[in-house]
Short mmCIF file of C-alpha atoms in Angstrom, two decimals:
data_model
loop_
_atom_site.label_atom_id
_atom_site.label_comp_id
_atom_site.label_asym_id
_atom_site.label_seq_id
_atom_site.Cartn_x
_atom_site.Cartn_y
_atom_site.Cartn_z
CA UNK A 1 331.22 98.62 88.35
CA UNK A 2 330.49 102.24 87.49
CA UNK A 3 328.34 104.21 89.86
CA UNK A 4 324.68 104.42 88.99
CA UNK A 5 323.46 107.57 87.25
CA UNK A 6 321.91 110.23 89.47
CA UNK A 7 318.13 110.03 89.95
CA UNK A 8 316.11 111.36 87.02
CA UNK A 9 315.18 114.54 88.87
CA UNK A 10 318.86 115.50 89.00
CA UNK A 11 319.86 114.62 85.43
CA UNK A 12 318.67 117.95 84.03
CA UNK A 13 320.68 119.74 86.69
CA UNK A 14 323.82 117.71 85.88
CA UNK A 15 323.53 118.38 82.15
CA UNK A 16 322.89 122.10 82.71
CA UNK A 17 325.79 122.34 85.13
CA UNK A 18 328.14 120.63 82.68
CA UNK A 19 327.03 122.97 79.89
CA UNK A 20 327.41 126.12 82.01
CA UNK A 21 330.76 125.08 83.48
CA UNK A 22 332.26 124.21 80.10
CA UNK A 23 331.29 127.72 78.95
CA UNK A 24 332.81 129.21 82.10
CA UNK A 25 336.01 127.20 81.62
CA UNK A 26 336.34 128.45 78.06
CA UNK A 27 335.74 132.05 79.15
CA UNK A 28 338.39 131.87 81.89
CA UNK A 29 340.86 130.25 79.52
CA UNK A 30 340.43 133.12 77.05
CA UNK A 31 341.00 135.71 79.78
CA UNK A 32 343.97 133.96 81.37
CA UNK A 33 344.37 132.52 84.84
CA UNK A 34 342.87 134.51 87.70
CA UNK A 35 345.21 135.54 90.47
CA UNK A 36 343.69 134.96 93.87
CA UNK A 37 345.06 134.91 97.38
CA UNK A 38 344.09 132.00 99.59
CA UNK A 39 342.25 134.41 101.87
CA UNK A 40 339.90 135.35 99.02
CA UNK A 41 338.30 131.91 99.30
CA UNK A 42 335.42 131.23 101.71
CA UNK A 43 335.30 127.98 103.68
CA UNK A 44 332.11 125.93 104.09
CA UNK A 45 332.09 123.06 106.61
CA UNK A 46 329.18 120.64 106.28
CA UNK A 47 327.95 119.82 109.79
CA UNK A 48 324.33 118.79 109.19
CA UNK A 49 324.55 115.01 109.54
CA UNK A 50 322.53 113.11 112.14
CA UNK A 51 325.49 111.11 113.43
CA UNK A 52 323.42 108.03 114.20
CA UNK A 53 326.36 105.59 114.05
CA UNK A 54 328.28 107.54 116.68
CA UNK A 55 325.52 108.03 119.25
CA UNK A 56 326.50 104.98 121.30
CA UNK A 57 329.65 106.89 122.37
CA UNK A 58 328.71 110.53 121.64
CA UNK A 59 325.01 110.83 122.37
CA UNK A 60 324.70 114.32 123.81
CA UNK A 61 325.97 116.45 120.94
CA UNK A 62 326.16 116.63 117.14
CA UNK A 63 329.00 114.69 115.58
CA UNK A 64 331.18 117.73 114.63
CA UNK A 65 331.17 118.73 118.32
CA UNK A 66 332.66 115.39 119.44
CA UNK A 67 335.58 115.94 121.78
CA UNK A 68 339.09 115.51 120.38
CA UNK A 69 341.85 116.35 122.83
CA UNK A 70 339.61 118.65 124.88
CA UNK A 71 338.15 120.61 121.95
CA UNK A 72 335.23 120.05 119.59
CA UNK A 73 336.42 118.37 116.38
CA UNK A 74 335.01 121.14 114.20
CA UNK A 75 336.96 123.75 116.19
CA UNK A 76 340.19 121.85 115.54
CA UNK A 77 339.24 121.75 111.86
CA UNK A 78 338.61 125.51 111.74
CA UNK A 79 341.89 126.24 113.53
CA UNK A 80 343.83 123.95 111.20
CA UNK A 81 342.35 125.49 108.05
CA UNK A 82 342.86 129.02 109.38
CA UNK A 83 346.61 128.33 109.61
CA UNK A 84 346.63 128.47 105.79
CA UNK A 85 345.41 132.06 105.79
CA UNK A 86 341.70 131.34 105.33
CA UNK A 87 339.65 133.48 107.69
CA UNK A 88 335.98 133.36 106.69
CA UNK A 89 334.03 130.24 107.62
CA UNK A 90 330.44 129.13 107.12
CA UNK A 91 329.11 126.15 109.06
CA UNK A 92 326.10 124.37 107.52
CA UNK A 93 324.31 122.88 110.53
CA UNK A 94 321.20 120.77 111.12
CA UNK A 95 320.97 118.24 113.96
CA UNK A 96 321.39 120.04 117.32
CA UNK A 97 322.20 123.20 115.36
CA UNK A 98 321.87 125.38 118.45
CA UNK A 99 324.81 123.72 120.20
CA UNK A 100 327.15 124.45 117.29
CA UNK A 101 325.80 127.95 116.74
CA UNK A 102 326.03 128.92 120.42
CA UNK A 103 329.62 127.68 120.66
CA UNK A 104 330.90 129.68 117.69
CA UNK A 105 328.78 132.77 118.33
CA UNK A 106 330.56 133.05 121.67
CA UNK A 107 333.52 134.42 119.70
CA UNK A 108 336.09 131.82 120.70
CA UNK A 109 338.15 132.15 117.51
CA UNK A 110 340.04 134.96 115.73
CA UNK A 111 338.25 134.18 112.45
CA UNK A 112 334.75 135.01 111.23
CA UNK A 113 332.31 132.09 111.56
CA UNK A 114 328.75 132.32 110.23
CA UNK A 115 326.01 129.73 110.64
CA UNK A 116 323.59 128.44 107.96
CA UNK A 117 320.81 126.34 109.50
CA UNK A 118 319.05 123.52 107.64
CA UNK A 119 315.36 123.32 108.49
CA UNK A 120 315.47 119.60 107.61
CA UNK A 121 318.25 117.15 106.70
CA UNK A 122 319.51 118.32 103.30
CA UNK A 123 322.48 116.07 102.52
CA UNK A 124 325.94 117.33 101.62
CA UNK A 125 324.99 119.15 98.41
CA UNK A 126 321.72 120.41 99.85
CA UNK A 127 323.56 121.80 102.87
CA UNK A 128 326.12 123.46 100.61
CA UNK A 129 323.38 125.04 98.48
CA UNK A 130 321.61 126.18 101.64
CA UNK A 131 324.80 128.05 102.61
CA UNK A 132 325.03 129.88 99.30
CA UNK A 133 323.62 133.20 100.54
CA UNK A 134 326.55 133.52 102.96
CA UNK A 135 329.26 132.75 100.37
CA UNK A 136 330.82 136.01 99.16
CA UNK A 137 333.98 134.87 97.40
CA UNK A 138 333.93 133.43 93.88
CA UNK A 139 335.60 130.27 95.18
CA UNK A 140 334.70 128.08 98.16
CA UNK A 141 336.71 125.43 99.98
CA UNK A 142 334.17 122.83 101.17
CA UNK A 143 334.80 120.12 103.76
CA UNK A 144 332.85 117.41 105.51
CA UNK A 145 332.53 118.24 109.19
CA UNK A 146 333.16 114.67 110.36
CA UNK A 147 336.43 113.73 108.67
CA UNK A 148 340.01 114.92 108.30
CA UNK A 149 342.73 114.30 105.74
CA UNK A 150 345.90 116.36 105.62
CA UNK A 151 345.63 118.62 102.56
CA UNK A 152 347.70 121.60 101.43
CA UNK A 153 344.64 123.81 101.00
CA UNK A 154 346.57 126.65 99.35
CA UNK A 155 348.03 124.29 96.74
CA UNK A 156 344.61 122.71 96.13
CA UNK A 157 342.95 126.08 95.58
CA UNK A 158 345.76 127.12 93.26
CA UNK A 159 345.45 123.90 91.23
CA UNK A 160 341.69 124.38 90.97
CA UNK A 161 342.11 127.93 89.62
CA UNK A 162 344.98 127.07 87.29
CA UNK A 163 342.97 124.29 85.67
CA UNK A 164 339.66 126.23 85.52
CA UNK A 165 337.80 123.31 87.05
CA UNK A 166 334.12 123.35 87.98
CA UNK A 167 335.04 121.58 91.21
CA UNK A 168 338.15 119.89 92.55
CA UNK A 169 338.01 116.80 94.77
CA UNK A 170 340.85 115.74 97.06
CA UNK A 171 341.48 112.03 96.53
CA UNK A 172 343.44 109.69 98.75
CA UNK A 173 344.74 106.19 97.92
CA UNK A 174 343.51 103.22 99.88
CA UNK A 175 344.28 99.52 99.75
CA UNK A 176 340.62 98.65 100.22
CA UNK A 177 338.13 100.75 98.26
CA UNK A 178 335.28 98.33 99.00
CA UNK A 179 334.12 100.38 101.97
CA UNK A 180 333.96 103.66 100.08
CA UNK A 181 333.65 103.32 96.31
CA UNK A 182 336.45 104.72 94.18
CA UNK A 183 337.24 107.49 91.73
CA UNK A 184 338.85 107.01 88.34
CA UNK A 185 340.97 109.86 86.95
CA UNK A 186 342.87 110.42 83.70
CA UNK A 187 346.59 111.12 83.67
CA UNK A 188 345.92 114.86 83.63
CA UNK A 189 343.83 114.59 86.80
CA UNK A 190 340.42 115.03 85.22
CA UNK A 191 337.86 112.71 86.81
CA UNK A 192 336.33 110.25 84.35
CA UNK A 193 334.24 107.91 86.51
CA UNK A 194 332.91 107.13 89.96
CA UNK A 195 332.78 103.44 90.82
CA UNK A 196 330.41 101.77 93.27
CA UNK A 197 331.64 99.92 96.33
CA UNK A 198 333.16 96.66 95.17
CA UNK A 199 334.69 93.54 96.62
CA UNK A 200 338.21 94.49 97.59
CA UNK A 201 341.10 96.07 95.76
CA UNK A 202 342.82 99.41 96.00
CA UNK A 203 341.97 102.73 94.44
CA UNK A 204 341.46 106.44 94.96
CA UNK A 205 338.66 107.55 97.25
CA UNK A 206 336.99 110.85 98.03
CA UNK A 207 338.75 112.58 100.95
CA UNK A 208 335.76 114.85 101.71
CA UNK A 209 337.59 118.07 100.75
CA UNK A 210 336.49 120.11 97.72
CA UNK A 211 337.01 123.42 95.97
CA UNK A 212 333.97 124.80 94.10
CA UNK A 213 333.29 127.70 91.86
CA UNK A 214 330.44 129.70 93.31
CA UNK A 215 328.66 129.44 89.95
CA UNK A 216 328.61 125.65 90.35
CA UNK A 217 326.91 125.99 93.72
CA UNK A 218 324.41 128.42 92.16
CA UNK A 219 323.44 125.75 89.63
CA UNK A 220 322.45 123.21 92.29
CA UNK A 221 318.71 122.87 92.99
CA UNK A 222 317.70 124.68 96.18
CA UNK A 223 315.54 123.53 99.09
CA UNK A 224 315.73 119.81 98.29
CA UNK A 225 317.87 117.05 99.88
CA UNK A 226 320.86 116.40 97.63
CA UNK A 227 324.08 114.40 98.04
CA UNK A 228 327.35 115.47 96.45
CA UNK A 229 328.62 111.91 96.51
CA UNK A 230 325.50 110.14 95.19
CA UNK A 231 323.49 112.70 93.22
CA UNK A 232 325.90 115.33 91.90
CA UNK A 233 329.41 114.03 91.23
CA UNK A 234 328.48 110.77 89.41
CA UNK A 235 326.66 112.82 86.75
CA UNK A 236 329.65 115.09 86.08
CA UNK A 237 332.28 112.97 84.35
CA UNK A 238 332.90 114.91 81.14
CA UNK A 239 336.13 116.43 82.44
CA UNK A 240 334.89 119.41 84.45
CA UNK A 241 335.86 117.81 87.79
CA UNK A 242 339.53 117.74 88.80
CA UNK A 243 341.19 115.34 91.23
CA UNK A 244 343.81 116.58 93.69
CA UNK A 245 345.91 113.69 95.06
CA UNK A 246 346.85 113.68 98.74
CA UNK A 247 348.72 111.04 100.69
CA UNK A 248 346.34 110.60 103.63
CA UNK A 249 345.45 108.91 105.83
CA UNK A 250 341.76 109.72 105.99
CA UNK A 251 340.17 109.97 109.45
CA UNK A 252 336.39 109.55 109.77
CA UNK A 253 334.94 110.23 113.23
CA UNK A 254 331.50 108.92 112.24
CA UNK A 255 331.88 105.47 113.83
CA UNK A 256 333.04 104.46 117.32
CA UNK A 257 336.17 102.84 115.90
CA UNK A 258 336.96 105.82 113.69
CA UNK A 259 336.35 108.22 116.55
CA UNK A 260 338.69 106.29 118.86
CA UNK A 261 341.42 106.42 116.20
CA UNK A 262 340.86 110.15 115.72
CA UNK A 263 341.04 110.80 119.48
CA UNK A 264 344.42 109.09 119.57
CA UNK A 265 346.00 110.64 116.45
CA UNK A 266 344.40 113.95 115.53
CA UNK A 267 345.33 116.33 118.38
CA UNK A 268 348.96 116.21 117.32
CA UNK A 269 348.35 115.96 113.57
CA UNK A 270 345.90 118.84 113.35
CA UNK A 271 348.10 121.14 115.42
CA UNK A 272 350.51 121.47 112.48
CA UNK A 273 350.23 122.05 108.72
#
């Protein structure tokens, strides 16, 4: 079953974004591929979730600050991404924002970390749009702050630029897409459909890692709650979204079981590229 269309209030945005991004794609194609170093891309980590499912085991801190091998998960994520040459990070924070902000303002890392605070829960797209004022590069690598999947970030950014995509989504295969909903892509990697959660079967799922053009973020409505997964992506299936296959596995620390698995596996995995 195909995913439902975005709510009516977002349809105009989706159509306008498609129109603008098709024009941008054509313009970039006429001027040739842009050459960009990985370090010219900003990184946005979405840390605004409430983490309600995890509070039975991590009740004193926001989910991205959950301990993995003696360090907050989001610190491990920043360190891992920085090993690819990316050195400018923006954390979009909401629930217990002060704890995250205080930790990174203490200057514990050799990379620049800035904080964008949500005044209310804004969802993944709303949090990304709320971070826009801090994004300086023309391209942004965007990640969920509660999951990890091994991705060659440099190769993903390069693929995104080479194909002049509006946004690129890392996709990982799974034997059971029922828990997540799946993504359908053409042979050339262009995304053609988002499917609702269904009863069993394999497929490609969203790995929670994206590359966006800054102009795409500009086109998102500001100051309203908005979900990338539910409100934005399902309305953009005309070929302006690119899939980037990765092998996985996908780790989600948002549940007690997922967190336990991450505690066991991730300290070693995230210490290397």
